[in-house]
Short mmCIF file of N, CA, C and O in Angstrom, two decimals:
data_model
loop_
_atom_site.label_atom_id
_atom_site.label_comp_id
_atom_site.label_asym_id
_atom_site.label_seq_id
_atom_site.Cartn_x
_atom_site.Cartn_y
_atom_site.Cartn_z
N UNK X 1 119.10 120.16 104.51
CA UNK X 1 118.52 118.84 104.61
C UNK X 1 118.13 118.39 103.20
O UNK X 1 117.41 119.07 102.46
N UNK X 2 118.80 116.88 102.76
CA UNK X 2 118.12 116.83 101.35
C UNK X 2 117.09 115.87 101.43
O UNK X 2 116.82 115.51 102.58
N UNK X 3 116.47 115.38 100.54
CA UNK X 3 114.96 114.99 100.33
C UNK X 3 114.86 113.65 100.89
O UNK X 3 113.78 113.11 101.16
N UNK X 4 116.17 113.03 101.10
CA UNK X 4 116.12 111.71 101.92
C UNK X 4 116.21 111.98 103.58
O UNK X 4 116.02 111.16 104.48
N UNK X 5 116.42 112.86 103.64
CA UNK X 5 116.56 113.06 105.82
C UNK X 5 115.15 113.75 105.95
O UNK X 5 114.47 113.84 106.97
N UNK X 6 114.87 114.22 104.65
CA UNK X 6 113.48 115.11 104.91
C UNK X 6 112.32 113.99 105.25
O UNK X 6 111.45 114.12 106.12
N UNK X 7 112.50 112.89 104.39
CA UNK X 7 111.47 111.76 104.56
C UNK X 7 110.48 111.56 105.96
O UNK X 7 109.27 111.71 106.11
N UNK X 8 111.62 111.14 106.94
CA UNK X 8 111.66 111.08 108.47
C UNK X 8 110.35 112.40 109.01
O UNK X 8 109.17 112.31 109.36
N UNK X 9 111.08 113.30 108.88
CA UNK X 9 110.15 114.55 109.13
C UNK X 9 108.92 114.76 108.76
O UNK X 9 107.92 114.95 109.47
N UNK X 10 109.04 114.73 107.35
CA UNK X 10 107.31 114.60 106.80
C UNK X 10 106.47 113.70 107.16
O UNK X 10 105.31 114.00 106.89
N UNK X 11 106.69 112.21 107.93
CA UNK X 11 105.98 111.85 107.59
C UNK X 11 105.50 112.08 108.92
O UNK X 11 104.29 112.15 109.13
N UNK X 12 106.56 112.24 110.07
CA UNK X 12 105.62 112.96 111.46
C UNK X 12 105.19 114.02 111.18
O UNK X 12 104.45 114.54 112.01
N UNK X 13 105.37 114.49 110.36
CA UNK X 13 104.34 116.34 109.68
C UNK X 13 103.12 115.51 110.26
O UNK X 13 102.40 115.68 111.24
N UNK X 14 103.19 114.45 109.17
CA UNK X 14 101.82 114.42 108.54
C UNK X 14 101.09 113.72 109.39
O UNK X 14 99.88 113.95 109.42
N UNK X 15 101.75 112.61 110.37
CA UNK X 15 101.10 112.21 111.42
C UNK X 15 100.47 112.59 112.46
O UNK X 15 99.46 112.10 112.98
N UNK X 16 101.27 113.74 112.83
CA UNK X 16 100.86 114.75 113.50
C UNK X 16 99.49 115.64 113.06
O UNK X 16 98.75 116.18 113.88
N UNK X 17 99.35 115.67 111.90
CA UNK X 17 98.27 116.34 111.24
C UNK X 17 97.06 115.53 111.11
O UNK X 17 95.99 116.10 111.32
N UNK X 18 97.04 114.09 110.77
CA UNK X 18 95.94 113.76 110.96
C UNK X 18 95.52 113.38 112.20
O UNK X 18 94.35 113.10 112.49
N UNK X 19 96.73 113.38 113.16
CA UNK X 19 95.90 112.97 114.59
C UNK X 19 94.71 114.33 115.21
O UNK X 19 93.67 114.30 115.87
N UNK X 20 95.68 115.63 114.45
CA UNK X 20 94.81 116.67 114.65
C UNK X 20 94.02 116.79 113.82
O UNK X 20 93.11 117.09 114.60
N UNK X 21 93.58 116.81 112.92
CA UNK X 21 92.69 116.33 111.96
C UNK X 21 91.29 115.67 112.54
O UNK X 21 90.16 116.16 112.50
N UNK X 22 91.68 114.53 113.03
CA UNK X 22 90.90 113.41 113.57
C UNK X 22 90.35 114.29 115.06
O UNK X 22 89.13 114.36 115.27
N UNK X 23 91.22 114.86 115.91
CA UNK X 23 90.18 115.02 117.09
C UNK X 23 89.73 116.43 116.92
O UNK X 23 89.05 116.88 117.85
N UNK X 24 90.05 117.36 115.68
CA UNK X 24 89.27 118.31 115.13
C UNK X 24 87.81 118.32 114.83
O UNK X 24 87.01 119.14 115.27
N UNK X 25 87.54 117.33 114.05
CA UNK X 25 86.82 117.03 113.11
C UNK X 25 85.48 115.97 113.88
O UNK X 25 84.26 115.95 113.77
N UNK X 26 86.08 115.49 114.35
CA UNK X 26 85.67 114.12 115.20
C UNK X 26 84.13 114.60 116.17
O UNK X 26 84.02 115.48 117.01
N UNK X 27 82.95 113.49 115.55
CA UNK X 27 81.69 113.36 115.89
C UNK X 27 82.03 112.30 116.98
O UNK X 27 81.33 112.81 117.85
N UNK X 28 82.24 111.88 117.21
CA UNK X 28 82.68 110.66 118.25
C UNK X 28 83.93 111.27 119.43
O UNK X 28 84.69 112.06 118.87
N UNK X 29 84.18 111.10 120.54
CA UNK X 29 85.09 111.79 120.95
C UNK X 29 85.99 111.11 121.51
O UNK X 29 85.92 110.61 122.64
N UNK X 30 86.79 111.06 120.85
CA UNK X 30 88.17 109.93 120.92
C UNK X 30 88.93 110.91 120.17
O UNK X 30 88.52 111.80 119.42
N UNK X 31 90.54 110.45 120.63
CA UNK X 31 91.62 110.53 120.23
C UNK X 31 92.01 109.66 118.59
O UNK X 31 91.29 108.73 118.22
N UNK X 32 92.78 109.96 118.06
CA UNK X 32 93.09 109.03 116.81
C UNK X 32 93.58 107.74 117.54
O UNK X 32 93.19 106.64 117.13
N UNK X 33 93.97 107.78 118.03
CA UNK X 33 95.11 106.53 119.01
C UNK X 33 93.59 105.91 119.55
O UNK X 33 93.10 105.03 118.85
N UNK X 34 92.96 106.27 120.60
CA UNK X 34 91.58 105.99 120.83
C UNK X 34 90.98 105.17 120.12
O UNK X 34 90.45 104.08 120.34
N UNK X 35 91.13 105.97 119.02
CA UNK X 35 90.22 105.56 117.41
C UNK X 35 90.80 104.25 116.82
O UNK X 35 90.23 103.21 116.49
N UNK X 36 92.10 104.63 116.78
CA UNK X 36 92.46 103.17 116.22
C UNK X 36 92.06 101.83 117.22
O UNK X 36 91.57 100.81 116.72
N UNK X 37 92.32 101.96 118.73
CA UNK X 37 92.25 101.02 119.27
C UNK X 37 90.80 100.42 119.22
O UNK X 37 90.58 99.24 119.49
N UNK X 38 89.75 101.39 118.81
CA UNK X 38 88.08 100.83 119.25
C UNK X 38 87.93 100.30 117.85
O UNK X 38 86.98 99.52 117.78
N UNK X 39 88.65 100.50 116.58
CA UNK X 39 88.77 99.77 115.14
C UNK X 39 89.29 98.54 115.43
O UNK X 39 88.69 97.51 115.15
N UNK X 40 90.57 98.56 116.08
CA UNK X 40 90.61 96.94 116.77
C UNK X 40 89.77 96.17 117.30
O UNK X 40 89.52 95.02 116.91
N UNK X 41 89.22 96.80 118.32
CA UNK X 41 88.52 95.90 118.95
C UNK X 41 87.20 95.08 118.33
O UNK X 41 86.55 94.11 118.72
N UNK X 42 87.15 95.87 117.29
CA UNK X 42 85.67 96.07 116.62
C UNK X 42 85.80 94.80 115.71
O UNK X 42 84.98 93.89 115.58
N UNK X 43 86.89 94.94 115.18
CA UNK X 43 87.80 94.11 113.94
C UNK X 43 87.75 92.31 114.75
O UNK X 43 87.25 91.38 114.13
N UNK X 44 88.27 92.15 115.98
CA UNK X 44 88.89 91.56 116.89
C UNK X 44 87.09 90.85 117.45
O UNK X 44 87.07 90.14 118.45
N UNK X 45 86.15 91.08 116.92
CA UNK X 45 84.76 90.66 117.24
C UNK X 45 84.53 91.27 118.59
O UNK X 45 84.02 90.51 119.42
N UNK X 46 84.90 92.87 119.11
CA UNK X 46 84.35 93.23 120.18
C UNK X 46 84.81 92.62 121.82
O UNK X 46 84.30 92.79 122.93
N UNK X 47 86.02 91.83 121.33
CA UNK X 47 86.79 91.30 122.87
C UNK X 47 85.58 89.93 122.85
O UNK X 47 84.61 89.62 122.15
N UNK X 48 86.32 89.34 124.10
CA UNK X 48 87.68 90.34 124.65
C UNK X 48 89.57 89.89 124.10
O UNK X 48 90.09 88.91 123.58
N UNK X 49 89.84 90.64 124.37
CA UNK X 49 91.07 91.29 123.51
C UNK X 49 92.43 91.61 125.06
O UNK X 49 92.35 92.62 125.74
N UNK X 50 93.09 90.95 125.20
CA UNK X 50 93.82 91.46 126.21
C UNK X 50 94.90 92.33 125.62
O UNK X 50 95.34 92.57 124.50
N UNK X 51 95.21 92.84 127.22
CA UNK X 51 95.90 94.36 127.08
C UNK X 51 97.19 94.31 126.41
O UNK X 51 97.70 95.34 125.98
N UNK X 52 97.69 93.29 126.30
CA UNK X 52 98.73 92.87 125.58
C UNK X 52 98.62 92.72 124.29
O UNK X 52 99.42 93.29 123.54
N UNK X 53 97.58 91.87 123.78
CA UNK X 53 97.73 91.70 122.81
C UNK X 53 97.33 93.54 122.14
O UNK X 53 97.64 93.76 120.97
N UNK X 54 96.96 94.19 122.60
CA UNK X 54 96.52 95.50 122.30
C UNK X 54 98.01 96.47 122.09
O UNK X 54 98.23 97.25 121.16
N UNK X 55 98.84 96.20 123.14
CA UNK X 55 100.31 96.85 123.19
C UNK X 55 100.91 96.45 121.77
O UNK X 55 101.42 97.25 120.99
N UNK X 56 100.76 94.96 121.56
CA UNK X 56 101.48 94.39 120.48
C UNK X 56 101.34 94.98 118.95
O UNK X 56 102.26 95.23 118.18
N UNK X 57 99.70 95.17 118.71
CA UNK X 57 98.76 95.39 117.66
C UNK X 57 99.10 96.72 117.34
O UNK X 57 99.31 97.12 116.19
N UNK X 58 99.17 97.80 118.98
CA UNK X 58 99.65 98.82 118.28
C UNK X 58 100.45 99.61 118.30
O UNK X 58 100.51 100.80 117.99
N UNK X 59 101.56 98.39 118.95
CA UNK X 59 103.27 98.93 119.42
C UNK X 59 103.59 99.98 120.16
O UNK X 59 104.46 100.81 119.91
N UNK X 60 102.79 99.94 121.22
CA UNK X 60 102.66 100.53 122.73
C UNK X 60 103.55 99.55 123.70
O UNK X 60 103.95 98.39 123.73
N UNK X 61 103.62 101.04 124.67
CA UNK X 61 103.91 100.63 126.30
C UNK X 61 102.83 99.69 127.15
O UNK X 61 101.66 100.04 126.97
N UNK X 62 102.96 98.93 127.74
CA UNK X 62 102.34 98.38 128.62
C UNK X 62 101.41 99.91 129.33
O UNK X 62 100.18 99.94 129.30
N UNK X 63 101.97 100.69 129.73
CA UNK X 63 101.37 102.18 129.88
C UNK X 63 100.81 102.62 129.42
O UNK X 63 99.80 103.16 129.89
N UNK X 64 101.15 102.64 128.22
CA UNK X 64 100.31 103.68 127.08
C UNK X 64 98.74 102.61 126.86
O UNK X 64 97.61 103.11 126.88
N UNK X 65 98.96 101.43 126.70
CA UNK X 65 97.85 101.06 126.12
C UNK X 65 97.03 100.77 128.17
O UNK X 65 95.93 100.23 128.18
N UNK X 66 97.38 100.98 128.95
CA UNK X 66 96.47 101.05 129.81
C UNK X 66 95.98 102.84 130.18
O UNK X 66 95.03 103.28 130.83
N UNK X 67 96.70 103.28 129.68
CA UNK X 67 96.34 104.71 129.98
C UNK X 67 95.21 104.68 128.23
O UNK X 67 94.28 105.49 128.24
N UNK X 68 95.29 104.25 127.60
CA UNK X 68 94.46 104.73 126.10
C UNK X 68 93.00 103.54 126.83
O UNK X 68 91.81 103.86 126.84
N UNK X 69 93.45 102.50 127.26
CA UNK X 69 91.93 102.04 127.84
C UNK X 69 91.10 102.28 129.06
O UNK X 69 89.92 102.02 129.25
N UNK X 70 91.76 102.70 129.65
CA UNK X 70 91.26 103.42 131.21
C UNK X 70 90.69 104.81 130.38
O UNK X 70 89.51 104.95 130.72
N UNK X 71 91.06 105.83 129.49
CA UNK X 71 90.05 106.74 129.01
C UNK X 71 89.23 106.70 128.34
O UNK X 71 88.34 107.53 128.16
N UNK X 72 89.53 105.10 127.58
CA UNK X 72 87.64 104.88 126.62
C UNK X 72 86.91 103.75 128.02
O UNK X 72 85.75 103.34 127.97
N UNK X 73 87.34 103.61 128.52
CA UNK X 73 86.81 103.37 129.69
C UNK X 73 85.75 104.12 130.47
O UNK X 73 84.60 103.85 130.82
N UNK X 74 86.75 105.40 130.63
CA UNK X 74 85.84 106.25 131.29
C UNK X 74 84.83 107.08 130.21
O UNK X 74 83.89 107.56 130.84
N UNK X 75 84.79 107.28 129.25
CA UNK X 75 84.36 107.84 127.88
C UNK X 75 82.92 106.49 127.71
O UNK X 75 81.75 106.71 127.37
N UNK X 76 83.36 105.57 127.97
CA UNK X 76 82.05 104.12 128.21
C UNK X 76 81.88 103.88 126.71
O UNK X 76 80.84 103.98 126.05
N UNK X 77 83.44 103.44 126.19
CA UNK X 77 83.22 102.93 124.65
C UNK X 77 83.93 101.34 124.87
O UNK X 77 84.15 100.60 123.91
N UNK X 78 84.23 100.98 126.22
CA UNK X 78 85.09 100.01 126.74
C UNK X 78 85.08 99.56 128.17
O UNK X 78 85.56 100.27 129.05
N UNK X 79 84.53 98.37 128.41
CA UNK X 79 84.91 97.63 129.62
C UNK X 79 85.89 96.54 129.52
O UNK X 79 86.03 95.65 128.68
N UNK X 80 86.69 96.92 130.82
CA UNK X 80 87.67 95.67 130.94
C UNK X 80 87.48 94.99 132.19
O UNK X 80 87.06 95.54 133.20
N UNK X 81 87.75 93.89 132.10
CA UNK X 81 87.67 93.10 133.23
C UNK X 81 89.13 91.99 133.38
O UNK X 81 89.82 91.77 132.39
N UNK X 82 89.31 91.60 134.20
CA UNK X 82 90.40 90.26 134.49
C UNK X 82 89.89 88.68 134.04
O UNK X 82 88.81 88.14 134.27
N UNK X 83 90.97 88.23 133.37
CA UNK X 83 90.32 87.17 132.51
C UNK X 83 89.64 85.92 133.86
O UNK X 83 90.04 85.54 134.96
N UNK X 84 88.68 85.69 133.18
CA UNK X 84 88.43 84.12 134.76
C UNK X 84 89.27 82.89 135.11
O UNK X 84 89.41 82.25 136.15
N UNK X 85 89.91 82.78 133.59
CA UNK X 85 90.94 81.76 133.43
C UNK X 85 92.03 81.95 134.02
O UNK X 85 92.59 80.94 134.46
N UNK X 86 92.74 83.38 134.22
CA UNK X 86 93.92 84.00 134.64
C UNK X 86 93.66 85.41 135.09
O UNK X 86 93.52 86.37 134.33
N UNK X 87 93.60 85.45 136.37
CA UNK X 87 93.45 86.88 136.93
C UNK X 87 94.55 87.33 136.86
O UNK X 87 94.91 88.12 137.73
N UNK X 88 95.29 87.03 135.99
CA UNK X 88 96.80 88.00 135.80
C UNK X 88 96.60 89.17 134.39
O UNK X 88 97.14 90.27 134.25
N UNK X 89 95.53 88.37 133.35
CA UNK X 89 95.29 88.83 132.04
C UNK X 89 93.81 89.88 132.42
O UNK X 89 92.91 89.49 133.15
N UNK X 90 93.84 91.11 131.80
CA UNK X 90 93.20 91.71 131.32
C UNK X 90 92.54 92.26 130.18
O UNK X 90 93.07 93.13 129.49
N UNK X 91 91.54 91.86 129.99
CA UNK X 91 90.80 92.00 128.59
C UNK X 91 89.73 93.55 128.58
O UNK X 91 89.19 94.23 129.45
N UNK X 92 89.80 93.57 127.22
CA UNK X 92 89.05 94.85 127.01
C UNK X 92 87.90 94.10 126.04
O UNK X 92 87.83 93.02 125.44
N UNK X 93 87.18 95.07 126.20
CA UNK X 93 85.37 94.63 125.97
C UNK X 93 84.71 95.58 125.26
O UNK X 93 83.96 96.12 126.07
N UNK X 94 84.54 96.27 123.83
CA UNK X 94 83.62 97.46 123.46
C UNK X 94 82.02 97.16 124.00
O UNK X 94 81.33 96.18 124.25
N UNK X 95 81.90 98.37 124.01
CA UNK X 95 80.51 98.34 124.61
C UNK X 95 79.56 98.97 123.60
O UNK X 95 79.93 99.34 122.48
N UNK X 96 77.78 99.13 124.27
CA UNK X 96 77.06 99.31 123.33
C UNK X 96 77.58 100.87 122.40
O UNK X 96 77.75 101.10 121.20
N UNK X 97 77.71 101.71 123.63
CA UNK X 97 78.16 102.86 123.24
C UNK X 97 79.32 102.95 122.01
O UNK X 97 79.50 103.92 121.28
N UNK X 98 80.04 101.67 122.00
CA UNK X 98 81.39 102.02 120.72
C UNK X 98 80.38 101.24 119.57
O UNK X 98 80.20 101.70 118.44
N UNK X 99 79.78 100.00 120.05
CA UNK X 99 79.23 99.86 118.70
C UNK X 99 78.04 101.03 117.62
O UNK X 99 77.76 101.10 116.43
N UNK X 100 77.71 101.66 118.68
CA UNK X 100 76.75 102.50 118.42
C UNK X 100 77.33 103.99 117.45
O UNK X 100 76.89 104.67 116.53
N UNK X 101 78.09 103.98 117.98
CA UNK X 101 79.67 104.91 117.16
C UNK X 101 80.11 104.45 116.27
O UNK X 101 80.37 105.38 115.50
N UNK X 102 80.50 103.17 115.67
CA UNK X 102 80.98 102.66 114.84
C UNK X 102 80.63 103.36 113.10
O UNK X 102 81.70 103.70 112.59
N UNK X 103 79.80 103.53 112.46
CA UNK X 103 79.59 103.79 111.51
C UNK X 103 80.11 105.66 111.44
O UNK X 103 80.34 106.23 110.37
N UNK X 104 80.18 106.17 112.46
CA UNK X 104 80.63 107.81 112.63
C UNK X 104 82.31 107.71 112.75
O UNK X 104 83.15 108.32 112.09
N UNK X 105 82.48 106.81 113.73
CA UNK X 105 83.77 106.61 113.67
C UNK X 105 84.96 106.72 112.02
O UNK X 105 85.80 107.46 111.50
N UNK X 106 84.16 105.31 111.78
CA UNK X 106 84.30 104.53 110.19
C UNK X 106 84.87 105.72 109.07
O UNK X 106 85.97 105.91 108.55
N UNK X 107 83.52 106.45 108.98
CA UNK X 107 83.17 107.28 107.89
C UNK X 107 84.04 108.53 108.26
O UNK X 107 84.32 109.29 107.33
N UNK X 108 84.54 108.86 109.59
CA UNK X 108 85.56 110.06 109.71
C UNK X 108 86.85 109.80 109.50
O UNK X 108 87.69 110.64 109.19
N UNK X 109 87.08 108.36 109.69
CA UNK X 109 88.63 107.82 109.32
C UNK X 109 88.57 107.93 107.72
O UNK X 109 89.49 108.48 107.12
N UNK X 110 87.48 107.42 107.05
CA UNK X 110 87.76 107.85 105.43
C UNK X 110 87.01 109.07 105.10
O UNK X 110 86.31 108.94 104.09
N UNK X 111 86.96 110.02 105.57
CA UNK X 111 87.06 111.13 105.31
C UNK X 111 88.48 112.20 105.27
O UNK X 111 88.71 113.17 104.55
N UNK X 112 89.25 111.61 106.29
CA UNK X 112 90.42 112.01 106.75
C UNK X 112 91.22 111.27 105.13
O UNK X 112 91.73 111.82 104.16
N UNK X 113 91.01 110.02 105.44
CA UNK X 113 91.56 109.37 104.29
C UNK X 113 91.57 109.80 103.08
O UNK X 113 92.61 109.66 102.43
N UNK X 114 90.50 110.39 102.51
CA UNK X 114 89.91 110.46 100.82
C UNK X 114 90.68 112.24 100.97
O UNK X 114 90.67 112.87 99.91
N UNK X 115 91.16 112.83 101.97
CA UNK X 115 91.77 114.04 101.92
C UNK X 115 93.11 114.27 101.89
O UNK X 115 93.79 115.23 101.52
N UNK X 116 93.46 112.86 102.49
CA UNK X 116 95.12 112.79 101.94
C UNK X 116 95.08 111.94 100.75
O UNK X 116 96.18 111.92 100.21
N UNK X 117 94.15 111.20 100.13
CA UNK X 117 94.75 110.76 99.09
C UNK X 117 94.19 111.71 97.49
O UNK X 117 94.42 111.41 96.31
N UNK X 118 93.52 112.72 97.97
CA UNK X 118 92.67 113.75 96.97
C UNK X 118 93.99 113.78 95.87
O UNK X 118 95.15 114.08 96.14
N UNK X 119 93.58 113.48 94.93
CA UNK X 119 94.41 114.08 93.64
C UNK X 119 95.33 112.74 92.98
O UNK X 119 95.95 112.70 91.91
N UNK X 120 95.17 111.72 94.01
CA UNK X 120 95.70 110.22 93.69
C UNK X 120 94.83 109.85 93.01
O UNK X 120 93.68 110.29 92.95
N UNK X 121 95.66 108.32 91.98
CA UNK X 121 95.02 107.68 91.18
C UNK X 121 94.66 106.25 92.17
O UNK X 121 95.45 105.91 93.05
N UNK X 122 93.67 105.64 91.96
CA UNK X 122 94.32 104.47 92.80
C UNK X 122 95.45 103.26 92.38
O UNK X 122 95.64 102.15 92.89
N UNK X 123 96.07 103.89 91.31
CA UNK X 123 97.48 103.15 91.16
C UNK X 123 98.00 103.69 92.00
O UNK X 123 98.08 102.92 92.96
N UNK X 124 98.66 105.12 92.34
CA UNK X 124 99.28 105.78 93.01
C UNK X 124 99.05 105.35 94.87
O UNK X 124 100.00 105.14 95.63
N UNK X 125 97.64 105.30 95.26
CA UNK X 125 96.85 104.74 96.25
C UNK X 125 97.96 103.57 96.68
O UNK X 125 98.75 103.53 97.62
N UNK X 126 97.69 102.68 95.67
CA UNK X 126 98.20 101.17 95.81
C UNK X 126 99.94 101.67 96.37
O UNK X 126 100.34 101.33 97.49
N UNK X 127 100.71 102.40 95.53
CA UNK X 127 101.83 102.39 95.30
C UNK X 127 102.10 103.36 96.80
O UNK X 127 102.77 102.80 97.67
N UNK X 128 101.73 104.39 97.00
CA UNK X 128 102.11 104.50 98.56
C UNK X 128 101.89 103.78 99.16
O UNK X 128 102.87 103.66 99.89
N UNK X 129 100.99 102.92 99.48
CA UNK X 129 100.53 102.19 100.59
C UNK X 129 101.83 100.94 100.70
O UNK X 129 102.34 100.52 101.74
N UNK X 130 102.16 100.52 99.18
CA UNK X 130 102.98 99.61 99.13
C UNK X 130 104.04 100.03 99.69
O UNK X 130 104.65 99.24 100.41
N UNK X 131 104.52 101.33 99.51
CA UNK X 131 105.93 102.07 99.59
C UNK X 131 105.96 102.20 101.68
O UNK X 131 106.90 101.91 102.42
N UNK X 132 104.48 102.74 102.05
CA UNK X 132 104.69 102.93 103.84
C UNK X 132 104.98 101.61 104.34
O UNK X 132 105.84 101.46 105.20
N UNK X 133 104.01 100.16 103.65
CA UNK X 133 104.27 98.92 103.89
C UNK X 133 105.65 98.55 104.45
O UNK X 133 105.85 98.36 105.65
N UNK X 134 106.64 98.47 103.45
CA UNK X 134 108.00 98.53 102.86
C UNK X 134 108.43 99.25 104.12
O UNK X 134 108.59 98.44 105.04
N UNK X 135 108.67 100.51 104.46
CA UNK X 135 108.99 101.23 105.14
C UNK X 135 109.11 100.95 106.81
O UNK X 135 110.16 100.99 107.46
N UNK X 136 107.60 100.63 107.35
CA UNK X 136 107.61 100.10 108.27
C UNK X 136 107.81 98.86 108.21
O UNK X 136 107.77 98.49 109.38
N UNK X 137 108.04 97.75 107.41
CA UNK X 137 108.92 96.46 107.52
C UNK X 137 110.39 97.09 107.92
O UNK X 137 110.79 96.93 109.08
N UNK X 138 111.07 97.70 107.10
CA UNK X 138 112.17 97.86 107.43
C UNK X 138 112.68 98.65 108.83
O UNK X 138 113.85 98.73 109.21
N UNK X 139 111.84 99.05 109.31
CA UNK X 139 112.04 99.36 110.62
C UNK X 139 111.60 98.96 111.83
O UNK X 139 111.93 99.55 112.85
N UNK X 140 110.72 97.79 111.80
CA UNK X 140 110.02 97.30 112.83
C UNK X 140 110.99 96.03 112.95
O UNK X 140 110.78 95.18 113.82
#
């Protein structure tokens, strides 16, 4: 394998590693996937946020993102309800419990962070970030 087919591989190495990483480490008890979605919501002013637009945001199954909110659901970092306007739409809702998490959450995502980028400059910082940018344009 030469260093261009290797690309592909490493970078699920590495994805794979911080998801374990993240529910290793993790004061809050969520999944990374979890994690990202309650950073959305948080981002998103706390809902509500429908389930769609949630699939879209983080290029999920209609499945996946009801199976990732039905367990912070039950975890009580998330209520959803059916919109009033359209009982066809379902929105998700953080609750006190995720805001209350928020700063543990925060600070474990850049902890994870400041350990993959240990030994970077933040030119270098800039220049991967630009380079994964790039990357996932070209494949999305």
């Amino acid at each position: 394998m030469n260093n261009r087919q290797a690309i592909s591989f490493l970078m699920k190495l590495i994805a794979d590693r911080v998801s374990t990483l993240f529910s290793l480490r993790a004061e809050v008890p969520v999944t990374a996937a979890q994690g990202r979605l309650l950073m959305y919501l948080e981002a998103r002013g706390g809902g509500p946020v429908s389930q769609r637009d949630i699939e879209q945001y983080l290029n999920v199954s209609h499945t996946t993102a009801k199976g990732l909110l039905q367990r912070l659901e039950e975890k009580g970092f998330v209520r959803t309800a059916f919109d009033d306007s359209d009982g066809r739409v379902k929105n998700a809702y953080i609750t006190e419990r995720a805001r209350e998490s928020r700063d543990a959450l925060s600070q474990h995502i850049d902890s994870i962070t400041a350990q993959m980028m240990d030994g970077m400059s933040e030119a270098e910082e800039q220049q991967l970030f630009d380079l994964l940018r790039r990357v996932y344009r070209n494949i999305k």
